[in-house]
mmCIF file of C-alpha atoms in Angstrom:
data_model
loop_
_atom_site.group_PDB
_atom_site.id
_atom_site.type_symbol
_atom_site.label_atom_id
_atom_site.label_comp_id
_atom_site.label_asym_id
_atom_site.label_seq_id
_atom_site.Cartn_x
_atom_site.Cartn_y
_atom_site.Cartn_z
ATOM 1 C CA MET B 1 18.563 15.673 -12.300
ATOM 2 C CA ASN B 2 18.943 12.340 -10.736
ATOM 3 C CA ILE B 3 15.939 11.124 -8.704
ATOM 4 C CA LEU B 4 16.293 8.078 -6.385
ATOM 5 C CA ILE B 5 13.167 6.155 -5.019
ATOM 6 C CA VAL B 6 13.626 3.893 -2.086
ATOM 7 C CA ASN B 7 11.512 1.769 0.100
ATOM 8 C CA GLN B 8 9.225 0.615 -2.549
ATOM 9 C CA PRO B 9 6.907 -2.099 -1.139
ATOM 10 C CA LEU B 10 6.300 -5.193 -3.329
ATOM 11 C CA ASN B 11 3.892 -8.158 -3.828
ATOM 12 C CA ASN B 12 0.747 -5.986 -3.778
ATOM 13 C CA ARG B 13 -1.155 -4.702 -6.713
ATOM 14 C CA GLY B 14 -2.325 -1.686 -4.780
ATOM 15 C CA ASP B 15 1.467 -0.619 -4.071
ATOM 16 C CA GLU B 16 2.160 -1.475 -7.731
ATOM 17 C CA SER B 17 -0.560 0.853 -8.989
ATOM 18 C CA ALA B 18 0.756 3.741 -6.660
ATOM 19 C CA HIS B 19 4.210 2.981 -7.697
ATOM 20 C CA LYS B 20 3.258 3.021 -11.529
ATOM 21 C CA ALA B 21 1.280 6.313 -10.984
ATOM 22 C CA LEU B 22 3.955 8.211 -9.319
ATOM 23 C CA VAL B 23 6.932 7.077 -11.705
ATOM 24 C CA ARG B 24 4.814 7.808 -14.726
ATOM 25 C CA ASN B 25 3.883 11.160 -13.568
ATOM 26 C CA VAL B 26 7.402 12.070 -12.345
ATOM 27 C CA HIS B 27 8.798 10.966 -15.763
ATOM 28 C CA LYS B 28 6.165 12.930 -17.566
ATOM 29 C CA GLN B 29 6.984 16.008 -15.431
ATOM 30 C CA PHE B 30 10.821 15.686 -15.680
ATOM 31 C CA PRO B 31 11.396 13.740 -18.993
ATOM 32 C CA GLU B 32 15.095 14.299 -18.872
ATOM 33 C CA ALA B 33 15.612 13.191 -15.425
ATOM 34 C CA ASN B 34 17.325 9.953 -14.417
ATOM 35 C CA ILE B 35 14.988 8.118 -12.190
ATOM 36 C CA THR B 36 16.501 4.950 -10.204
ATOM 37 C CA ILE B 37 14.189 2.763 -8.173
ATOM 38 C CA LEU B 38 16.581 0.940 -5.608
ATOM 39 C CA PHE B 39 15.799 -2.183 -3.751
ATOM 40 C CA VAL B 40 17.831 -4.101 -1.097
ATOM 41 C CA LYS B 41 16.627 -7.583 -2.151
ATOM 42 C CA GLY B 42 17.996 -11.190 -2.915
ATOM 43 C CA ASN B 43 18.200 -12.768 -6.350
ATOM 44 C CA GLU B 44 14.988 -14.612 -5.889
ATOM 45 C CA GLU B 45 12.924 -11.423 -5.510
ATOM 46 C CA GLN B 46 13.861 -9.985 -8.867
ATOM 47 C CA LYS B 47 10.613 -11.348 -10.273
ATOM 48 C CA ASP B 48 8.665 -9.233 -7.749
ATOM 49 C CA ILE B 49 10.708 -6.001 -8.857
ATOM 50 C CA ASP B 50 9.895 -6.850 -12.460
ATOM 51 C CA ALA B 51 6.214 -7.017 -11.786
ATOM 52 C CA PHE B 52 6.414 -3.296 -10.955
ATOM 53 C CA SER B 53 8.543 -2.203 -13.748
ATOM 54 C CA VAL B 54 7.673 0.956 -15.773
ATOM 55 C CA LYS B 55 9.456 0.641 -19.120
ATOM 56 C CA GLU B 56 10.251 4.199 -20.204
ATOM 57 C CA LYS B 57 13.291 6.016 -21.094
ATOM 58 C CA ASN B 58 15.751 7.038 -18.089
ATOM 59 C CA ILE B 59 14.046 4.738 -15.609
ATOM 60 C CA ILE B 60 16.166 2.127 -14.022
ATOM 61 C CA TYR B 61 15.491 -0.599 -11.513
ATOM 62 C CA LYS B 62 18.374 -1.565 -9.472
ATOM 63 C CA ARG B 63 18.903 -4.065 -6.875
ATOM 64 C CA ILE B 64 21.477 -4.436 -4.084
ATOM 65 C CA THR B 65 21.939 -8.008 -2.920
ATOM 66 C CA PRO B 66 22.311 -7.824 0.940
ATOM 67 C CA PHE B 67 25.470 -9.368 2.263
ATOM 68 C CA PRO B 68 25.775 -11.483 5.304
ATOM 69 C CA GLY B 69 25.503 -9.391 8.522
ATOM 70 C CA TRP B 70 23.175 -6.811 6.894
ATOM 71 C CA GLY B 71 20.555 -7.168 9.637
ATOM 72 C CA ARG B 72 23.233 -6.813 12.359
ATOM 73 C CA ALA B 73 24.570 -3.809 10.564
ATOM 74 C CA TYR B 74 21.440 -1.781 10.564
ATOM 75 C CA MET B 75 20.269 -2.660 14.035
ATOM 76 C CA LEU B 76 23.751 -1.718 15.462
ATOM 77 C CA GLY B 77 23.527 1.594 13.611
ATOM 78 C CA LEU B 78 19.886 2.536 14.587
ATOM 79 C CA TYR B 79 19.269 0.738 17.816
ATOM 80 C CA HIS B 80 22.700 0.793 19.393
ATOM 81 C CA ASN B 81 23.907 4.058 17.613
ATOM 82 C CA PHE B 82 27.131 2.013 16.747
ATOM 83 C CA TRP B 83 27.830 3.498 13.373
ATOM 84 C CA LEU B 84 31.325 2.339 13.073
ATOM 85 C CA PHE B 85 30.530 -1.174 12.154
ATOM 86 C CA ALA B 86 27.358 -0.292 10.196
ATOM 87 C CA ASP B 87 29.121 2.205 7.831
ATOM 88 C CA ILE B 88 31.653 -0.257 6.633
ATOM 89 C CA HIS B 89 29.365 -3.061 6.000
ATOM 90 C CA PRO B 90 29.204 -3.796 2.284
ATOM 91 C CA THR B 91 25.468 -3.325 1.878
ATOM 92 C CA VAL B 92 25.581 -0.061 3.690
ATOM 93 C CA TYR B 93 28.454 1.261 1.600
ATOM 94 C CA LYS B 94 26.603 0.414 -1.599
ATOM 95 C CA LEU B 95 23.576 2.102 -0.328
ATOM 96 C CA LYS B 96 25.692 5.214 0.479
ATOM 97 C CA LYS B 97 27.266 5.361 -2.896
ATOM 98 C CA GLU B 98 23.731 5.173 -4.504
ATOM 99 C CA ILE B 99 22.324 7.735 -2.339
ATOM 100 C CA GLU B 100 25.220 10.095 -2.877
ATOM 101 C CA GLN B 101 24.831 9.976 -6.585
ATOM 102 C CA ASN B 102 21.332 11.436 -6.546
ATOM 103 C CA ASP B 103 19.862 14.975 -6.196
ATOM 104 C CA ILE B 104 16.855 14.080 -4.218
ATOM 105 C CA ILE B 105 15.588 10.680 -2.608
ATOM 106 C CA VAL B 106 11.878 9.847 -2.657
ATOM 107 C CA CYS B 107 10.419 7.426 -0.072
ATOM 108 C CA ALA B 108 7.659 5.609 -2.307
ATOM 109 C CA PRO B 109 4.057 5.606 -1.452
ATOM 110 C CA GLY B 110 2.920 2.888 1.024
ATOM 111 C CA GLY B 111 1.731 1.839 4.374
ATOM 112 C CA ILE B 112 2.625 1.948 8.024
ATOM 113 C CA CYS B 113 6.251 0.647 7.749
ATOM 114 C CA MET B 114 7.002 3.649 9.869
ATOM 115 C CA GLY B 115 4.642 2.568 12.679
ATOM 116 C CA GLY B 116 2.627 -0.507 13.404
ATOM 117 C CA PHE B 117 4.971 -2.940 11.245
ATOM 118 C CA GLN B 118 8.115 -1.447 12.685
ATOM 119 C CA ASN B 119 10.139 -1.900 9.530
ATOM 120 C CA TRP B 120 13.625 -1.264 10.531
ATOM 121 C CA VAL B 121 15.175 -1.389 7.035
ATOM 122 C CA HIS B 122 12.639 1.319 5.947
ATOM 123 C CA ILE B 123 13.870 3.813 8.632
ATOM 124 C CA PHE B 124 17.495 2.677 8.268
ATOM 125 C CA ILE B 125 17.596 3.717 4.618
ATOM 126 C CA LEU B 126 15.986 7.083 5.460
ATOM 127 C CA TYR B 127 18.209 7.676 8.453
ATOM 128 C CA LEU B 128 21.254 6.856 6.180
ATOM 129 C CA THR B 129 20.004 9.508 3.766
ATOM 130 C CA LYS B 130 19.599 12.109 6.457
ATOM 131 C CA LYS B 131 23.107 11.489 7.699
ATOM 132 C CA LEU B 132 24.152 12.309 4.013
ATOM 133 C CA LYS B 133 22.299 15.489 4.327
ATOM 134 C CA LYS B 134 20.065 14.711 1.193
ATOM 135 C CA ASP B 135 16.436 16.169 0.880
ATOM 136 C CA ILE B 136 14.029 13.488 1.555
ATOM 137 C CA PHE B 137 10.412 13.518 0.085
ATOM 138 C CA TYR B 138 8.185 11.159 1.955
ATOM 139 C CA TYR B 139 5.387 10.636 -0.510
ATOM 140 C CA GLY B 140 1.838 9.409 -0.062
ATOM 141 C CA ARG B 141 2.328 7.586 3.232
ATOM 142 C CA SER B 142 0.466 6.590 6.210
ATOM 143 C CA PHE B 143 2.374 6.162 9.574
ATOM 144 C CA GLY B 144 1.809 5.176 13.177
ATOM 145 C CA PRO B 145 0.838 3.979 15.651
ATOM 146 C CA PHE B 146 3.927 4.016 17.586
ATOM 147 C CA PRO B 147 3.795 1.501 20.583
ATOM 148 C CA VAL B 148 6.124 2.018 23.406
ATOM 149 C CA LYS B 149 5.867 -1.154 25.392
ATOM 150 C CA THR B 150 9.595 -2.350 24.736
ATOM 151 C CA PRO B 151 13.112 -0.604 24.427
ATOM 152 C CA LEU B 152 12.815 -1.632 20.721
ATOM 153 C CA ASN B 153 9.383 0.084 20.463
ATOM 154 C CA ARG B 154 10.660 3.340 22.095
ATOM 155 C CA ARG B 155 13.936 3.526 19.986
ATOM 156 C CA PHE B 156 11.898 3.047 16.637
ATOM 157 C CA LYS B 157 9.488 5.843 17.688
ATOM 158 C CA GLU B 158 12.417 7.973 18.590
ATOM 159 C CA ILE B 159 14.140 7.659 15.148
ATOM 160 C CA SER B 160 10.864 7.983 13.289
ATOM 161 C CA TYR B 161 9.911 11.259 14.972
ATOM 162 C CA GLU B 162 13.549 12.548 14.237
ATOM 163 C CA LEU B 163 13.116 11.507 10.615
ATOM 164 C CA LEU B 164 9.513 12.985 10.325
ATOM 165 C CA HIS B 165 10.848 16.511 11.568
ATOM 166 C CA TYR B 166 13.725 16.310 9.049
ATOM 167 C CA PHE B 167 11.817 15.413 5.764
ATOM 168 C CA LYS B 168 11.709 18.020 3.087
ATOM 169 C CA PHE B 169 8.100 17.131 2.074
ATOM 170 C CA ILE B 170 5.618 14.947 3.519
ATOM 171 C CA SER B 171 2.297 13.941 1.994
ATOM 172 C CA ILE B 172 -0.200 12.006 4.032
ATOM 173 C CA ARG B 173 -2.883 9.955 2.368
ATOM 174 C CA ASP B 174 -5.364 9.364 5.331
ATOM 175 C CA LYS B 175 -6.987 11.500 8.029
ATOM 176 C CA LYS B 176 -5.914 9.499 11.070
ATOM 177 C CA THR B 177 -2.070 9.787 10.137
ATOM 178 C CA GLN B 178 -2.821 13.467 9.687
ATOM 179 C CA TYR B 179 -4.257 13.720 13.332
ATOM 180 C CA LEU B 180 -0.923 12.170 14.546
ATOM 181 C CA ALA B 181 1.080 14.646 12.426
ATOM 182 C CA ASP B 182 -0.727 17.493 14.012
ATOM 183 C CA GLU B 183 -0.104 16.019 17.491
ATOM 184 C CA ILE B 184 3.699 15.627 16.642
ATOM 185 C CA GLY B 185 3.753 19.140 15.078
ATOM 186 C CA ILE B 186 5.075 18.316 11.668
ATOM 187 C CA PRO B 187 4.128 20.109 8.460
ATOM 188 C CA TYR B 188 2.623 18.036 5.684
ATOM 189 C CA ILE B 189 0.465 18.026 2.644
ATOM 190 C CA SER B 190 -2.957 16.328 2.843
ATOM 191 C CA THR B 191 -3.372 14.034 -0.103
ATOM 192 C CA THR B 192 -5.212 10.724 -1.069
ATOM 193 C CA ASP B 193 -3.398 7.573 -2.558
ATOM 194 C CA THR B 194 -0.999 8.125 -5.254
ATOM 195 C CA ALA B 195 -3.069 5.596 -7.449
ATOM 196 C CA PHE B 196 -5.679 8.531 -7.886
ATOM 197 C CA LEU B 197 -2.955 10.362 -10.337
ATOM 198 C CA GLU B 198 -4.254 7.921 -13.073
ATOM 199 C CA SER B 199 -7.187 6.194 -14.479
ATOM 200 C CA PRO B 200 -5.748 3.309 -16.545
ATOM 201 C CA GLU B 201 -7.201 2.424 -19.827
ATOM 202 C CA VAL B 202 -6.175 -1.128 -20.835
ATOM 203 C CA LYS B 203 -7.911 -3.990 -22.627
ATOM 204 C CA ILE B 204 -9.192 -6.732 -20.356
ATOM 205 C CA PRO B 205 -7.606 -9.983 -21.415
ATOM 206 C CA GLN B 206 -9.824 -12.421 -23.394
ATOM 207 C CA PHE B 207 -9.034 -15.140 -20.653
ATOM 208 C CA ILE B 208 -10.664 -13.058 -17.981
ATOM 209 C CA ASN B 209 -13.671 -12.262 -20.154
ATOM 210 C CA GLN B 210 -14.112 -15.994 -20.786
ATOM 211 C CA ILE B 211 -13.962 -16.899 -17.010
ATOM 212 C CA ILE B 212 -16.390 -14.258 -16.129
ATOM 213 C CA ASP B 213 -18.252 -15.332 -19.278
ATOM 214 C CA ASN B 214 -19.481 -11.759 -19.995
ATOM 215 C CA SER B 215 -21.846 -11.921 -17.207
ATOM 216 C CA PRO B 216 -22.720 -8.871 -14.847
ATOM 217 C CA TYR B 217 -20.655 -9.175 -11.632
ATOM 218 C CA VAL B 218 -19.633 -7.707 -8.403
ATOM 219 C CA VAL B 219 -16.045 -7.805 -6.980
ATOM 220 C CA ILE B 220 -15.461 -8.944 -3.456
ATOM 221 C CA VAL B 221 -11.914 -8.821 -2.023
ATOM 222 C CA PRO B 222 -11.475 -10.750 1.360
ATOM 223 C CA ASN B 223 -8.556 -10.504 3.648
ATOM 224 C CA VAL B 224 -7.370 -13.391 5.726
ATOM 225 C CA LEU B 225 -6.154 -10.852 8.165
ATOM 226 C CA ILE B 226 -4.133 -12.965 10.636
ATOM 227 C CA TRP B 227 -0.807 -11.972 8.822
ATOM 228 C CA HIS B 228 -1.535 -8.624 10.352
ATOM 229 C CA TYR B 229 0.068 -7.758 13.715
ATOM 230 C CA ALA B 230 -3.388 -6.723 15.143
ATOM 231 C CA TYR B 231 -5.000 -10.030 14.268
ATOM 232 C CA LYS B 232 -2.331 -12.621 15.154
ATOM 233 C CA ASN B 233 -4.386 -14.017 18.045
ATOM 234 C CA ILE B 234 -7.330 -14.543 15.993
ATOM 235 C CA PRO B 235 -8.458 -18.016 14.840
ATOM 236 C CA LYS B 236 -8.436 -18.245 11.115
ATOM 237 C CA GLU B 237 -11.899 -20.083 11.167
ATOM 238 C CA LYS B 238 -13.473 -17.034 12.522
ATOM 239 C CA VAL B 239 -11.991 -14.849 9.604
ATOM 240 C CA THR B 240 -13.094 -17.609 7.077
ATOM 241 C CA PHE B 241 -16.610 -17.768 8.541
ATOM 242 C CA PHE B 242 -17.096 -14.040 8.328
ATOM 243 C CA PHE B 243 -16.103 -13.905 4.528
ATOM 244 C CA GLN B 244 -18.091 -17.098 3.870
ATOM 245 C CA ARG B 245 -21.119 -15.269 5.286
ATOM 246 C CA ILE B 246 -20.668 -12.192 3.016
ATOM 247 C CA LEU B 247 -20.347 -14.354 0.061
ATOM 248 C CA GLU B 248 -23.258 -16.493 0.707
ATOM 249 C CA ASN B 249 -25.449 -13.423 1.432
ATOM 250 C CA VAL B 250 -24.349 -11.751 -1.941
ATOM 251 C CA LEU B 251 -25.011 -14.978 -3.934
ATOM 252 C CA CYS B 252 -28.428 -15.131 -2.312
ATOM 253 C CA SER B 253 -29.347 -11.410 -2.567
ATOM 254 C CA TYR B 254 -28.191 -10.937 -6.087
ATOM 255 C CA PRO B 255 -28.800 -14.086 -8.034
ATOM 256 C CA GLN B 256 -28.081 -12.249 -11.321
ATOM 257 C CA TYR B 257 -24.599 -11.520 -10.598
ATOM 258 C CA LYS B 258 -21.301 -13.432 -10.545
ATOM 259 C CA ILE B 259 -18.855 -12.852 -7.684
ATOM 260 C CA VAL B 260 -15.253 -11.761 -8.890
ATOM 261 C CA MET B 261 -12.598 -12.185 -6.435
ATOM 262 C CA LEU B 262 -9.212 -10.104 -7.223
ATOM 263 C CA PRO B 263 -6.194 -11.039 -5.381
ATOM 264 C CA GLN B 264 -4.324 -7.945 -4.318
ATOM 265 C CA THR B 265 -1.180 -9.683 -2.805
ATOM 266 C CA PHE B 266 1.039 -11.964 -4.854
ATOM 267 C CA ASN B 267 4.447 -13.895 -4.947
ATOM 268 C CA SER B 268 4.946 -13.784 -1.382
ATOM 269 C CA PRO B 269 7.191 -16.583 0.020
ATOM 270 C CA VAL B 270 4.707 -16.899 2.954
ATOM 271 C CA PRO B 271 1.504 -18.586 1.521
ATOM 272 C CA LEU B 272 -0.723 -16.921 4.026
ATOM 273 C CA ARG B 273 0.179 -13.587 2.605
ATOM 274 C CA ASN B 274 -0.850 -14.415 -0.969
ATOM 275 C CA ASP B 275 -4.529 -13.616 -1.282
ATOM 276 C CA ILE B 276 -5.434 -16.311 -3.954
ATOM 277 C CA ASN B 277 -4.810 -19.178 -1.457
ATOM 278 C CA PHE B 278 -7.558 -17.821 0.836
ATOM 279 C CA PHE B 279 -9.705 -17.018 -2.098
ATOM 280 C CA TYR B 280 -9.491 -20.563 -3.472
ATOM 281 C CA GLU B 281 -10.239 -21.901 0.026
ATOM 282 C CA LEU B 282 -13.390 -19.761 0.229
ATOM 283 C CA GLN B 283 -14.419 -20.801 -3.207
ATOM 284 C CA ASN B 284 -14.014 -24.453 -2.492
ATOM 285 C CA SER B 285 -15.971 -24.234 0.865
ATOM 286 C CA ILE B 286 -18.994 -22.706 -0.772
ATOM 287 C CA LYS B 287 -18.844 -24.485 -4.201
ATOM 288 C CA ASN B 288 -20.845 -22.196 -6.297
ATOM 289 C CA SER B 289 -20.083 -21.819 -10.001
ATOM 290 C CA ARG B 290 -21.097 -18.012 -9.727
ATOM 291 C CA ILE B 291 -17.746 -17.314 -7.627
ATOM 292 C CA VAL B 292 -14.799 -16.628 -9.986
ATOM 293 C CA VAL B 293 -11.361 -16.317 -8.655
ATOM 294 C CA ILE B 294 -9.116 -14.192 -11.113
ATOM 295 C CA PRO B 295 -5.452 -15.414 -11.162
ATOM 296 C CA ASP B 296 -3.126 -13.236 -9.279
ATOM 297 C CA THR B 297 -0.767 -12.726 -12.422
ATOM 298 C CA PHE B 298 -2.796 -9.723 -13.788
ATOM 299 C CA ASN B 299 -1.463 -6.159 -12.991
ATOM 300 C CA SER B 300 -3.032 -3.287 -11.298
ATOM 301 C CA ASP B 301 -4.128 -1.587 -14.590
ATOM 302 C CA ILE B 302 -6.175 -4.666 -15.500
ATOM 303 C CA GLN B 303 -7.631 -4.898 -11.899
ATOM 304 C CA GLN B 304 -8.836 -1.394 -12.114
ATOM 305 C CA CYS B 305 -10.382 -1.904 -15.437
ATOM 306 C CA ILE B 306 -12.309 -5.130 -14.045
ATOM 307 C CA ILE B 307 -13.556 -3.052 -11.043
ATOM 308 C CA ARG B 308 -14.645 -0.297 -13.369
ATOM 309 C CA ASN B 309 -17.073 -2.711 -14.969
ATOM 310 C CA ALA B 310 -18.426 -4.137 -11.614
ATOM 311 C CA GLN B 311 -21.914 -3.394 -10.242
ATOM 312 C CA PHE B 312 -20.294 -2.753 -6.909
ATOM 313 C CA LEU B 313 -17.328 -3.778 -4.522
ATOM 314 C CA ILE B 314 -16.943 -5.184 -1.106
ATOM 315 C CA GLY B 315 -13.225 -4.524 -0.080
ATOM 316 C CA ALA B 316 -11.320 -5.754 2.808
ATOM 317 C CA ARG B 317 -8.094 -4.519 1.260
ATOM 318 C CA TYR B 318 -7.119 -0.625 1.327
ATOM 319 C CA HIS B 319 -6.378 -0.571 -2.482
ATOM 320 C CA SER B 320 -9.581 -2.463 -3.561
ATOM 321 C CA VAL B 321 -11.393 0.490 -1.976
ATOM 322 C CA VAL B 322 -9.137 3.051 -3.712
ATOM 323 C CA PHE B 323 -9.883 1.291 -7.083
ATOM 324 C CA ALA B 324 -13.415 1.474 -6.580
ATOM 325 C CA LEU B 325 -13.447 5.200 -5.658
ATOM 326 C CA ASN B 326 -11.045 5.847 -8.682
ATOM 327 C CA ASN B 327 -13.232 4.366 -11.002
ATOM 328 C CA ASN B 328 -16.534 5.623 -9.327
ATOM 329 C CA VAL B 329 -17.893 2.139 -8.563
ATOM 330 C CA PRO B 330 -20.289 1.896 -5.346
ATOM 331 C CA PHE B 331 -18.430 -0.011 -2.597
ATOM 332 C CA ILE B 332 -18.443 -0.998 0.949
ATOM 333 C CA ALA B 333 -15.124 -0.845 2.655
ATOM 334 C CA LEU B 334 -14.321 -3.397 5.547
ATOM 335 C CA SER B 335 -11.893 -1.489 7.635
ATOM 336 C CA TYR B 336 -9.293 -3.518 9.433
ATOM 337 C CA GLU B 337 -6.695 -0.684 10.083
ATOM 338 C CA HIS B 338 -6.562 3.074 10.202
ATOM 339 C CA LYS B 339 -5.554 3.724 6.727
ATOM 340 C CA ILE B 340 -8.894 2.689 5.241
ATOM 341 C CA ALA B 341 -10.880 4.568 7.833
ATOM 342 C CA GLY B 342 -8.508 7.589 7.304
ATOM 343 C CA LEU B 343 -9.035 7.661 3.618
ATOM 344 C CA LEU B 344 -12.856 7.390 3.893
ATOM 345 C CA ASN B 345 -12.881 10.111 6.651
ATOM 346 C CA LEU B 346 -10.916 12.388 4.255
ATOM 347 C CA LEU B 347 -13.510 11.955 1.567
ATOM 348 C CA HIS B 348 -16.449 12.082 3.877
ATOM 349 C CA LYS B 349 -17.470 8.611 2.873
ATOM 350 C CA ASP B 350 -17.585 6.982 6.402
ATOM 351 C CA ASN B 351 -21.113 6.014 5.619
ATOM 352 C CA CYS B 352 -19.761 3.282 3.120
ATOM 353 C CA MET B 353 -17.432 1.572 5.884
ATOM 354 C CA VAL B 354 -17.914 -1.173 8.223
ATOM 355 C CA ASN B 355 -15.375 -1.257 11.050
ATOM 356 C CA ILE B 356 -14.145 -4.731 11.386
ATOM 357 C CA THR B 357 -11.116 -4.054 13.996
ATOM 358 C CA ASP B 358 -12.749 -5.727 16.828
ATOM 359 C CA ILE B 359 -15.587 -7.966 15.368
ATOM 360 C CA PHE B 360 -13.760 -11.274 16.097
ATOM 361 C CA THR B 361 -13.724 -10.659 19.940
ATOM 362 C CA SER B 362 -17.475 -11.808 20.191
ATOM 363 C CA ASP B 363 -20.282 -13.619 18.020
ATOM 364 C CA GLU B 364 -22.512 -10.583 18.639
ATOM 365 C CA LYS B 365 -20.074 -8.064 17.017
ATOM 366 C CA LEU B 366 -19.469 -10.397 14.157
ATOM 367 C CA GLU B 367 -23.127 -10.885 13.434
ATOM 368 C CA ASN B 368 -23.596 -7.031 14.004
ATOM 369 C CA ALA B 369 -20.961 -6.379 11.231
ATOM 370 C CA ILE B 370 -22.600 -8.763 8.840
ATOM 371 C CA SER B 371 -25.995 -7.066 9.424
ATOM 372 C CA LYS B 372 -24.440 -3.624 8.663
ATOM 373 C CA ILE B 373 -22.971 -4.878 5.480
ATOM 374 C CA ASN B 374 -26.399 -6.303 4.374
ATOM 375 C CA ALA B 375 -28.093 -3.108 5.181
ATOM 376 C CA LEU B 376 -25.511 -1.056 3.183
ATOM 377 C CA LEU B 377 -25.707 -3.133 -0.014
ATOM 378 C CA PRO B 378 -29.016 -1.682 -1.264
ATOM 379 C CA ILE B 379 -28.129 1.838 -0.752
ATOM 380 C CA ILE B 380 -24.637 2.399 -1.858
ATOM 381 C CA LYS B 381 -24.167 4.341 -5.060
ATOM 382 C CA LYS B 382 -21.712 6.029 -7.237
ATOM 383 C CA ASP B 383 -20.258 9.262 -6.206
ATOM 384 C CA SER B 384 -18.568 11.307 -8.675
ATOM 385 C CA GLU B 385 -17.911 14.144 -6.226
ATOM 386 C CA ALA B 386 -15.877 11.804 -3.969
ATOM 387 C CA GLN B 387 -13.992 10.442 -7.018
ATOM 388 C CA LYS B 388 -13.246 14.004 -8.289
ATOM 389 C CA LYS B 389 -12.167 15.078 -4.730
ATOM 390 C CA ALA B 390 -9.861 12.186 -4.442
ATOM 391 C CA LYS B 391 -8.236 12.734 -7.708
ATOM 392 C CA ASN B 392 -7.736 16.477 -7.175
ATOM 393 C CA MET B 393 -6.207 15.972 -3.804
ATOM 394 C CA ALA B 394 -3.706 13.553 -5.276
ATOM 395 C CA ARG B 395 -2.952 15.923 -8.227
ATOM 396 C CA ASP B 396 -2.639 18.956 -5.861
ATOM 397 C CA ALA B 397 -0.109 17.024 -3.656
ATOM 398 C CA PHE B 398 1.820 16.010 -6.736
ATOM 399 C CA ASN B 399 2.035 19.686 -7.919
ATOM 400 C CA GLU B 400 3.464 20.765 -4.677
ATOM 401 C CA PHE B 401 5.942 17.923 -4.698
ATOM 402 C CA VAL B 402 7.144 19.053 -8.341
ATOM 403 C CA LYS B 403 7.411 22.730 -6.847
ATOM 404 C CA LEU B 404 9.674 21.602 -4.098
ATOM 405 C CA VAL B 405 11.789 19.338 -6.246
ATOM 406 C CA ILE B 406 12.517 22.156 -8.635
ATOM 407 C CA GLN B 407 13.433 24.394 -5.592
ATOM 408 C CA SER B 408 15.596 21.495 -4.047
ATOM 409 C CA THR B 409 17.652 20.893 -7.148
ATOM 410 C CA ALA B 410 18.071 24.608 -7.828
ATOM 411 C CA ARG B 411 20.214 24.912 -4.911
ATOM 412 C CA THR B 412 22.436 21.882 -5.839
#
C-alpha cells in the first residue's frame, strides 16, 4: 500500500505533535505500507520539514521545489478554470506524478487553511487529487468560515464546498466546524485533535531543568495575534498590555511559582510569527527572574512533558490547550478563533475558557477578560474524564479511518 500525506503545516509545535501522532499510528497500523509526506517547498524550508521528521522504516519526506510561475499556474487552474496552462506547469506535472503513484491521499491534520486563511495551494493540491479520481481522507481538520465579499472569496468557497462533498473521509476536530458541516450537509466523523492519539514519554533535557532550576512552575503561552487575519487592525501595544497584565497577576498571586513560556511557532521567515520574539519582549518588559522563556528548538514531545509537570497552564495557542488536556493539567484557554472554542465545546470544558475575540475593541472588555482569568485561576482543576474523552474520540476516529483505508485499497 502506498499512502501520500499532503498539506502538512510547518513551523508550529502543535502541528508537529499532530503530524507525529498520525504518522506513527499509521505506520504502526500498516507497518508494510510506504508512507510519503510531500511538500511543495523551497530549499530554505528543508530545515522546517526536518523538524517534523518521523524516522521509521518506509516513511519518506519528499519535497518538490516550485518552478517559476507556480502561483500563476494554480490560480489559473482554480480561479479561472484554465487548466490547459496549469496542467503543463512543471510543478503541477510533478505533483500529478506523485499523486498517481499512491493508493490513497491523506490531507494532514491542521487548521483553517480551507476557510479563514484561504490557502489556495491547500485546495489546489486537493482539487488536483480529485481530478485524478483518488480517494481523499481529510483528517483531523477545522475549516471555515467562508467569507463571500469578493470574487476570490466566492470562488474559494465554491471549490471548498465541492471538495468537502467529494472527500472519502472527513474527521472534524471542533464543534463549530461540525455545525458548519451539518449546515453544508456533509458526513463526517467527530474527533478531537490528532495529538490526543499519543502521550509522549521523553526525558526533559538537563538544559531545561537548569533554567527552570527544578522549581515548581506554571506554563503561559501568549500569542501576539496580529499575524491573524481577524486581528490585523489591532495595535500590537494592546495585545502586549493584555499579556503583561496576565503575567504580572500570576507573579503576584503565585509567588511560589516560576512562569515558563513555551514557544509554539518557530523558524518562520516572518519574525512576528515566531512566538519567541514576543515572549522575549514580554520578559524584558517585566524584568522578573521568575519568568523563563524556553528556546524554540525543543520538539513537541518535550513540550508536552514540560506541561505535564506544570501546576496549571494559561494558553492563547490552540495546541497549548491540547497539550494541557492531553496531560491532564488544569488550564485556562484564551480563545482567539473558533477552533479553541469548538474543541472545548466538544469536551464540555467551556467553563475553562475566556473568549478574547473582541476584547481589544474597548478597555472595558479587556479589563473584563482579565477579571475572568483572575476569577478562574483559583478554581481550575484536573479533569481526567475530559482527558479520557478527548483521547477516546481521537482513537475512535483513527479506527474509522483505518477501516475506510482498508476498504478503499481493497478496491484498487
